[in-house]
mmCIF file of C-alpha atoms in Angstrom:
data_model
loop_
_atom_site.group_PDB
_atom_site.id
_atom_site.type_symbol
_atom_site.label_atom_id
_atom_site.label_comp_id
_atom_site.label_asym_id
_atom_site.label_seq_id
_atom_site.Cartn_x
_atom_site.Cartn_y
_atom_site.Cartn_z
ATOM 1 C CA UNK A 28 -0.859 -12.431 96.587
ATOM 2 C CA UNK A 29 -4.169 -14.140 95.878
ATOM 3 C CA UNK A 30 -5.889 -12.019 98.529
ATOM 4 C CA UNK A 31 -5.587 -8.965 96.254
ATOM 5 C CA UNK A 32 -8.297 -10.437 94.028
ATOM 6 C CA UNK A 33 -10.739 -9.678 96.828
ATOM 7 C CA UNK A 34 -10.436 -6.030 95.768
ATOM 8 C CA UNK A 35 -10.805 -6.706 92.019
ATOM 9 C CA UNK A 36 -8.520 -7.276 89.028
ATOM 10 C CA UNK A 37 -5.313 -5.231 89.122
ATOM 11 C CA UNK A 38 -4.803 -2.987 86.090
ATOM 12 C CA UNK A 39 -1.577 -1.502 87.429
ATOM 13 C CA UNK A 40 0.238 -0.870 90.663
ATOM 14 C CA UNK A 41 1.868 2.524 91.163
ATOM 15 C CA UNK A 42 4.931 3.213 93.248
ATOM 16 C CA UNK A 43 6.861 6.387 93.997
ATOM 17 C CA UNK A 44 10.363 6.574 92.591
ATOM 18 C CA UNK A 45 11.681 7.439 96.077
ATOM 19 C CA UNK A 46 10.080 5.570 98.928
ATOM 20 C CA UNK A 47 7.413 7.236 101.059
ATOM 21 C CA UNK A 48 8.198 4.651 103.768
ATOM 22 C CA UNK A 49 11.546 3.684 105.234
ATOM 23 C CA UNK A 50 12.057 0.550 107.364
ATOM 24 C CA UNK A 51 13.175 1.246 110.929
ATOM 25 C CA UNK A 52 13.023 -2.328 112.208
ATOM 26 C CA UNK A 53 11.008 -5.482 111.582
ATOM 27 C CA UNK A 54 7.500 -4.436 110.514
ATOM 28 C CA UNK A 55 8.114 -0.809 111.597
ATOM 29 C CA UNK A 56 8.374 1.971 109.009
ATOM 30 C CA UNK A 57 9.033 5.691 109.098
ATOM 31 C CA UNK A 58 6.706 7.815 106.953
ATOM 32 C CA UNK A 59 8.132 10.555 104.739
ATOM 33 C CA UNK A 60 5.198 12.976 104.766
ATOM 34 C CA UNK A 61 6.637 15.102 101.963
ATOM 35 C CA UNK A 62 6.638 12.061 99.728
ATOM 36 C CA UNK A 63 3.117 10.972 100.632
ATOM 37 C CA UNK A 64 1.793 14.389 99.587
ATOM 38 C CA UNK A 65 1.938 14.272 95.800
ATOM 39 C CA UNK A 66 -0.655 16.483 94.015
ATOM 40 C CA UNK A 67 0.507 15.350 90.567
ATOM 41 C CA UNK A 68 -0.072 11.722 91.553
ATOM 42 C CA UNK A 69 -3.516 12.565 92.935
ATOM 43 C CA UNK A 70 -4.392 14.398 89.710
ATOM 44 C CA UNK A 71 -3.171 11.471 87.631
ATOM 45 C CA UNK A 72 -5.196 8.942 89.638
ATOM 46 C CA UNK A 73 -8.329 11.047 89.314
ATOM 47 C CA UNK A 74 -7.823 11.546 85.583
ATOM 48 C CA UNK A 75 -7.161 7.878 84.848
ATOM 49 C CA UNK A 76 -10.081 6.596 86.936
ATOM 50 C CA UNK A 77 -12.445 9.053 85.227
ATOM 51 C CA UNK A 78 -11.098 7.992 81.820
ATOM 52 C CA UNK A 79 -11.576 4.291 82.610
ATOM 53 C CA UNK A 80 -15.198 4.920 83.659
ATOM 54 C CA UNK A 81 -15.983 6.929 80.510
ATOM 55 C CA UNK A 82 -14.179 4.430 78.276
ATOM 56 C CA UNK A 83 -15.994 1.456 79.798
ATOM 57 C CA UNK A 84 -19.351 3.238 79.491
ATOM 58 C CA UNK A 85 -18.679 3.864 75.795
ATOM 59 C CA UNK A 86 -16.860 0.736 74.588
ATOM 60 C CA UNK A 87 -17.392 -2.047 77.171
ATOM 61 C CA UNK A 88 -21.166 -2.233 77.333
ATOM 62 C CA UNK A 89 -21.569 -5.951 78.011
ATOM 63 C CA UNK A 90 -20.694 -5.615 81.710
ATOM 64 C CA UNK A 91 -20.925 -2.979 84.435
ATOM 65 C CA UNK A 92 -17.430 -2.158 85.632
ATOM 66 C CA UNK A 93 -16.329 -0.128 88.627
ATOM 67 C CA UNK A 94 -12.852 1.339 89.123
ATOM 68 C CA UNK A 95 -11.096 2.140 92.384
ATOM 69 C CA UNK A 96 -7.662 2.888 93.788
ATOM 70 C CA UNK A 97 -6.313 1.297 96.936
ATOM 71 C CA UNK A 98 -3.248 2.296 98.977
ATOM 72 C CA UNK A 99 -1.405 -0.810 100.196
ATOM 73 C CA UNK A 100 1.694 -1.849 102.123
ATOM 74 C CA UNK A 101 2.833 -5.109 100.511
ATOM 75 C CA UNK A 102 6.038 -6.444 102.026
ATOM 76 C CA UNK A 103 5.925 -9.539 99.843
ATOM 77 C CA UNK A 104 6.611 -7.396 96.770
ATOM 78 C CA UNK A 105 9.380 -5.254 98.256
ATOM 79 C CA UNK A 106 10.212 -5.353 101.973
ATOM 80 C CA UNK A 107 12.389 -2.232 101.695
ATOM 81 C CA UNK A 108 9.758 -0.196 99.813
ATOM 82 C CA UNK A 109 6.339 -1.733 100.509
ATOM 83 C CA UNK A 110 4.050 1.183 99.527
ATOM 84 C CA UNK A 111 1.924 0.639 96.402
ATOM 85 C CA UNK A 112 -1.229 2.171 94.999
ATOM 86 C CA UNK A 113 -3.357 -0.336 93.124
ATOM 87 C CA UNK A 114 -5.693 0.649 90.288
ATOM 88 C CA UNK A 115 -8.431 -1.960 90.299
ATOM 89 C CA UNK A 116 -11.396 -2.937 88.169
ATOM 90 C CA UNK A 117 -14.336 -5.015 89.352
ATOM 91 C CA UNK A 118 -17.459 -6.186 87.570
ATOM 92 C CA UNK A 119 -20.961 -6.959 88.771
ATOM 93 C CA UNK A 120 -20.254 -10.606 87.935
ATOM 94 C CA UNK A 121 -17.143 -10.538 90.190
ATOM 95 C CA UNK A 122 -14.871 -11.490 87.268
ATOM 96 C CA UNK A 123 -13.054 -9.294 84.755
ATOM 97 C CA UNK A 124 -11.429 -11.127 81.849
ATOM 98 C CA UNK A 125 -7.731 -10.836 81.077
ATOM 99 C CA UNK A 126 -8.543 -9.344 77.658
ATOM 100 C CA UNK A 127 -10.466 -6.485 79.286
ATOM 101 C CA UNK A 128 -7.656 -5.794 81.763
ATOM 102 C CA UNK A 129 -5.132 -5.769 78.891
ATOM 103 C CA UNK A 130 -7.302 -3.347 76.901
ATOM 104 C CA UNK A 131 -7.486 -1.007 79.906
ATOM 105 C CA UNK A 132 -3.702 -1.140 80.222
ATOM 106 C CA UNK A 133 -3.403 -0.037 76.600
ATOM 107 C CA UNK A 134 -5.808 2.822 77.334
ATOM 108 C CA UNK A 135 -3.479 3.818 80.183
ATOM 109 C CA UNK A 136 -0.414 3.724 77.884
ATOM 110 C CA UNK A 137 -2.179 5.796 75.206
ATOM 111 C CA UNK A 138 -3.395 8.358 77.746
ATOM 112 C CA UNK A 139 0.003 8.712 79.421
ATOM 113 C CA UNK A 140 1.818 9.114 76.128
ATOM 114 C CA UNK A 141 -0.657 11.852 75.204
ATOM 115 C CA UNK A 142 -0.341 13.912 78.403
ATOM 116 C CA UNK A 143 3.436 13.910 78.929
ATOM 117 C CA UNK A 144 5.581 16.327 76.955
ATOM 118 C CA UNK A 145 8.068 13.571 76.128
ATOM 119 C CA UNK A 146 5.691 10.645 76.587
ATOM 120 C CA UNK A 147 6.571 8.978 73.297
ATOM 121 C CA UNK A 148 10.288 9.154 74.141
ATOM 122 C CA UNK A 149 10.436 7.718 77.651
ATOM 123 C CA UNK A 150 8.680 4.404 77.132
ATOM 124 C CA UNK A 151 7.731 2.005 74.373
ATOM 125 C CA UNK A 152 3.982 1.281 74.359
ATOM 126 C CA UNK A 153 2.781 -2.244 73.554
ATOM 127 C CA UNK A 154 1.385 -3.071 70.128
ATOM 128 C CA UNK A 155 -2.043 -1.517 70.452
ATOM 129 C CA UNK A 156 -5.309 -3.272 69.717
ATOM 130 C CA UNK A 157 -7.241 -0.048 70.285
ATOM 131 C CA UNK A 158 -9.285 0.990 67.277
ATOM 132 C CA UNK A 159 -8.803 4.398 65.710
ATOM 133 C CA UNK A 160 -12.058 5.526 67.330
ATOM 134 C CA UNK A 161 -10.913 4.314 70.754
ATOM 135 C CA UNK A 162 -7.546 6.054 70.372
ATOM 136 C CA UNK A 163 -9.318 9.268 69.402
ATOM 137 C CA UNK A 164 -11.547 8.939 72.495
ATOM 138 C CA UNK A 165 -8.508 8.535 74.773
ATOM 139 C CA UNK A 166 -6.616 11.400 73.149
ATOM 140 C CA UNK A 167 -9.586 13.737 73.574
ATOM 141 C CA UNK A 168 -9.632 12.858 77.280
ATOM 142 C CA UNK A 169 -5.897 13.587 77.396
ATOM 143 C CA UNK A 170 -6.414 17.005 75.809
ATOM 144 C CA UNK A 171 -8.988 17.887 78.460
ATOM 145 C CA UNK A 172 -6.606 16.682 81.189
ATOM 146 C CA UNK A 173 -3.858 18.888 79.748
ATOM 147 C CA UNK A 174 -6.199 21.886 79.788
ATOM 148 C CA UNK A 175 -7.043 21.268 83.436
ATOM 149 C CA UNK A 176 -3.410 20.811 84.510
ATOM 150 C CA UNK A 177 -1.577 23.135 82.143
ATOM 151 C CA UNK A 178 1.967 24.160 83.050
ATOM 152 C CA UNK A 179 2.197 21.380 85.655
ATOM 153 C CA UNK A 180 5.484 19.553 86.150
ATOM 154 C CA UNK A 181 5.607 16.195 87.925
ATOM 155 C CA UNK A 182 8.417 16.956 90.349
ATOM 156 C CA UNK A 183 7.929 13.768 92.403
ATOM 157 C CA UNK A 184 7.923 11.084 89.695
ATOM 158 C CA UNK A 185 6.248 7.711 90.013
ATOM 159 C CA UNK A 186 5.786 4.651 87.821
ATOM 160 C CA UNK A 187 3.089 2.188 86.829
ATOM 161 C CA UNK A 188 3.921 -1.522 86.768
ATOM 162 C CA UNK A 189 1.901 -4.388 85.323
ATOM 163 C CA UNK A 190 2.141 -7.637 87.286
ATOM 164 C CA UNK A 191 2.249 -10.933 85.403
ATOM 165 C CA UNK A 192 2.013 -9.210 82.003
ATOM 166 C CA UNK A 193 5.579 -8.906 80.701
ATOM 167 C CA UNK A 194 5.080 -5.156 80.144
ATOM 168 C CA UNK A 195 7.870 -2.811 81.143
ATOM 169 C CA UNK A 196 7.191 -0.268 83.943
ATOM 170 C CA UNK A 197 5.726 3.001 82.714
ATOM 171 C CA UNK A 198 7.505 6.089 84.145
ATOM 172 C CA UNK A 199 5.369 9.152 84.888
ATOM 173 C CA UNK A 200 7.593 12.201 85.053
ATOM 174 C CA UNK A 201 8.342 15.576 83.514
ATOM 175 C CA UNK A 202 6.035 18.260 82.131
ATOM 176 C CA UNK A 203 2.411 18.010 81.113
ATOM 177 C CA UNK A 204 1.948 18.863 77.428
ATOM 178 C CA UNK A 205 0.329 22.226 76.681
ATOM 179 C CA UNK A 206 -3.303 21.957 75.655
ATOM 180 C CA UNK A 207 -4.099 21.825 71.954
ATOM 181 C CA UNK A 208 -4.890 25.188 70.382
ATOM 182 C CA UNK A 209 -8.405 26.038 69.352
ATOM 183 C CA UNK A 210 -9.527 26.085 65.714
ATOM 184 C CA UNK A 211 -7.484 28.729 63.885
ATOM 185 C CA UNK A 212 -9.848 28.859 60.910
ATOM 186 C CA UNK A 213 -13.357 28.084 62.066
ATOM 187 C CA UNK A 214 -14.885 28.425 58.603
ATOM 188 C CA UNK A 215 -15.597 25.056 56.968
ATOM 189 C CA UNK A 216 -14.423 24.289 53.439
ATOM 190 C CA UNK A 217 -16.544 21.975 51.283
ATOM 191 C CA UNK A 218 -15.140 20.485 48.076
ATOM 192 C CA UNK A 219 -15.033 17.410 45.838
ATOM 193 C CA UNK A 220 -11.936 15.246 45.709
ATOM 194 C CA UNK A 221 -10.594 11.886 44.621
ATOM 195 C CA UNK A 222 -9.730 9.465 47.413
ATOM 196 C CA UNK A 223 -6.138 8.222 47.270
ATOM 197 C CA UNK A 224 -6.602 5.895 50.257
ATOM 198 C CA UNK A 225 -6.012 6.086 53.990
ATOM 199 C CA UNK A 226 -3.525 5.344 56.775
ATOM 200 C CA UNK A 227 -5.508 4.025 59.734
ATOM 201 C CA UNK A 228 -2.687 4.267 62.305
ATOM 202 C CA UNK A 229 -2.770 8.068 62.430
ATOM 203 C CA UNK A 230 -6.304 8.616 60.991
ATOM 204 C CA UNK A 231 -4.936 10.024 57.708
ATOM 205 C CA UNK A 232 -7.096 10.410 54.589
ATOM 206 C CA UNK A 233 -5.354 11.200 51.295
ATOM 207 C CA UNK A 234 -7.253 13.390 48.828
ATOM 208 C CA UNK A 235 -6.794 15.261 45.536
ATOM 209 C CA UNK A 236 -9.172 18.155 44.897
ATOM 210 C CA UNK A 237 -11.261 18.129 41.704
ATOM 211 C CA UNK A 238 -11.226 21.307 39.606
ATOM 212 C CA UNK A 239 -14.136 22.966 37.779
ATOM 213 C CA UNK A 240 -13.812 20.545 34.840
ATOM 214 C CA UNK A 241 -14.125 17.480 37.066
ATOM 215 C CA UNK A 242 -10.405 16.618 36.846
ATOM 216 C CA UNK A 243 -7.813 16.510 39.648
ATOM 217 C CA UNK A 244 -6.241 19.920 40.206
ATOM 218 C CA UNK A 245 -2.839 18.293 40.732
ATOM 219 C CA UNK A 246 -1.106 14.921 40.921
ATOM 220 C CA UNK A 247 -0.007 15.750 44.482
ATOM 221 C CA UNK A 248 -1.982 14.097 47.274
ATOM 222 C CA UNK A 249 -2.946 16.227 50.278
ATOM 223 C CA UNK A 250 -3.245 14.708 53.758
ATOM 224 C CA UNK A 251 -6.255 15.259 56.010
ATOM 225 C CA UNK A 252 -7.041 13.840 59.468
ATOM 226 C CA UNK A 253 -10.276 11.986 60.128
ATOM 227 C CA UNK A 254 -12.334 13.015 63.150
ATOM 228 C CA UNK A 255 -14.251 9.716 63.226
ATOM 229 C CA UNK A 256 -13.253 6.147 62.416
ATOM 230 C CA UNK A 257 -16.122 5.620 59.955
ATOM 231 C CA UNK A 258 -14.663 8.417 57.795
ATOM 232 C CA UNK A 259 -11.653 6.170 57.145
ATOM 233 C CA UNK A 260 -13.975 3.414 55.941
ATOM 234 C CA UNK A 261 -15.812 5.768 53.562
ATOM 235 C CA UNK A 262 -12.523 7.052 52.083
ATOM 236 C CA UNK A 263 -11.151 3.502 51.753
ATOM 237 C CA UNK A 264 -14.297 2.257 50.022
ATOM 238 C CA UNK A 265 -14.259 5.238 47.642
ATOM 239 C CA UNK A 266 -10.616 4.483 46.766
ATOM 240 C CA UNK A 267 -11.690 1.028 45.514
ATOM 241 C CA UNK A 268 -14.483 2.379 43.307
ATOM 242 C CA UNK A 269 -14.042 3.164 39.577
ATOM 243 C CA UNK A 270 -15.083 6.747 40.371
ATOM 244 C CA UNK A 271 -13.106 7.575 43.488
ATOM 245 C CA UNK A 272 -14.883 10.873 44.171
ATOM 246 C CA UNK A 273 -15.998 12.081 47.589
ATOM 247 C CA UNK A 274 -17.482 15.287 48.921
ATOM 248 C CA UNK A 275 -15.684 16.450 52.071
ATOM 249 C CA UNK A 276 -16.097 19.170 54.661
ATOM 250 C CA UNK A 277 -12.860 20.178 56.393
ATOM 251 C CA UNK A 278 -11.663 22.709 58.949
ATOM 252 C CA UNK A 279 -8.210 23.756 60.129
ATOM 253 C CA UNK A 280 -6.655 23.398 63.574
ATOM 254 C CA UNK A 281 -3.231 24.157 64.971
ATOM 255 C CA UNK A 282 -1.251 21.340 66.563
ATOM 256 C CA UNK A 283 1.066 21.575 69.594
ATOM 257 C CA UNK A 284 4.017 22.717 67.466
ATOM 258 C CA UNK A 285 1.991 25.480 65.821
ATOM 259 C CA UNK A 286 1.502 23.549 62.562
ATOM 260 C CA UNK A 287 -1.915 24.019 60.962
ATOM 261 C CA UNK A 288 -3.536 20.706 60.018
ATOM 262 C CA UNK A 289 -6.735 19.952 58.121
ATOM 263 C CA UNK A 290 -9.412 17.811 59.740
ATOM 264 C CA UNK A 291 -12.283 16.020 57.999
ATOM 265 C CA UNK A 292 -15.612 16.914 59.592
ATOM 266 C CA UNK A 293 -17.750 15.076 57.028
ATOM 267 C CA UNK A 294 -17.195 12.865 53.989
ATOM 268 C CA UNK A 295 -19.521 11.050 51.608
ATOM 269 C CA UNK A 296 -19.115 9.204 48.300
ATOM 270 C CA UNK A 297 -20.336 11.007 45.194
ATOM 271 C CA UNK A 298 -21.307 9.685 41.751
ATOM 272 C CA UNK A 299 -20.075 10.783 38.339
ATOM 273 C CA UNK A 300 -23.580 12.161 37.636
ATOM 274 C CA UNK A 301 -23.346 14.402 40.715
ATOM 275 C CA UNK A 302 -19.970 15.660 39.549
ATOM 276 C CA UNK A 303 -21.348 16.567 36.131
ATOM 277 C CA UNK A 304 -24.347 18.298 37.702
ATOM 278 C CA UNK A 305 -22.080 20.423 39.904
ATOM 279 C CA UNK A 306 -19.916 21.297 36.873
ATOM 280 C CA UNK A 307 -22.976 22.492 34.960
ATOM 281 C CA UNK A 308 -24.212 24.468 37.945
ATOM 282 C CA UNK A 309 -20.747 25.892 38.694
ATOM 283 C CA UNK A 310 -20.775 24.476 42.235
ATOM 284 C CA UNK A 311 -17.326 22.881 42.342
ATOM 285 C CA UNK A 312 -14.965 24.532 44.814
ATOM 286 C CA UNK A 313 -11.574 25.577 43.481
#
């Protein structure tokens, strides 16, 4: 299928779970119009193409990429079910590297897992090379998608496949996750704490608050979620310092299960002299 490269590099090809076309005789197919009309598929295509464009504009700055979808009948892939929708990427230089295509596929996996109610249960995503900042970018796009398509159920499921990659097909089916709740406590809390390290995979920062004598209030570590990747670096660097103190600004948000979580809005390292000054001035938060 070398001729497909005339359209661009294939990120994925999408097929309906039940064929929209049925063979009647050699090279003649009947069209199932109910199957070709699939609003959930149209919404998904629009959301993914918009995400790819925004992602490329933010993280792939060395080349100008364009993204398109193309409906195709490809008998060579499946004579009994030849209808495919290709998601394609093309660059101004006419060549898109395999590494870029693979990164875009991981963006697609991350996005899909984040919009489907049981996304993490119905497929196993590949080992991601997305950075924490890139994953946060994709998840924010997924939250906006969920707001736009709340209460939608994909009643005519479809799947994404990845030719010549070894990746398993990605099923798209079921309910769209409800949108994330707004901030439940919009007031910011500012305090000093000791950094107990980080967990980059889920953007976790571990902190122990400092009391009004400059000592940890407790031996228990509290978990906070970073809003930006550089906050993880600051917390990790502070953890390696003799004085592990940081000043943080946090707010609270409610997750999809109604659990209130604490998010780091700002964090900076702080010296022992600053701690002592705040003790003298009575500025340490309890």
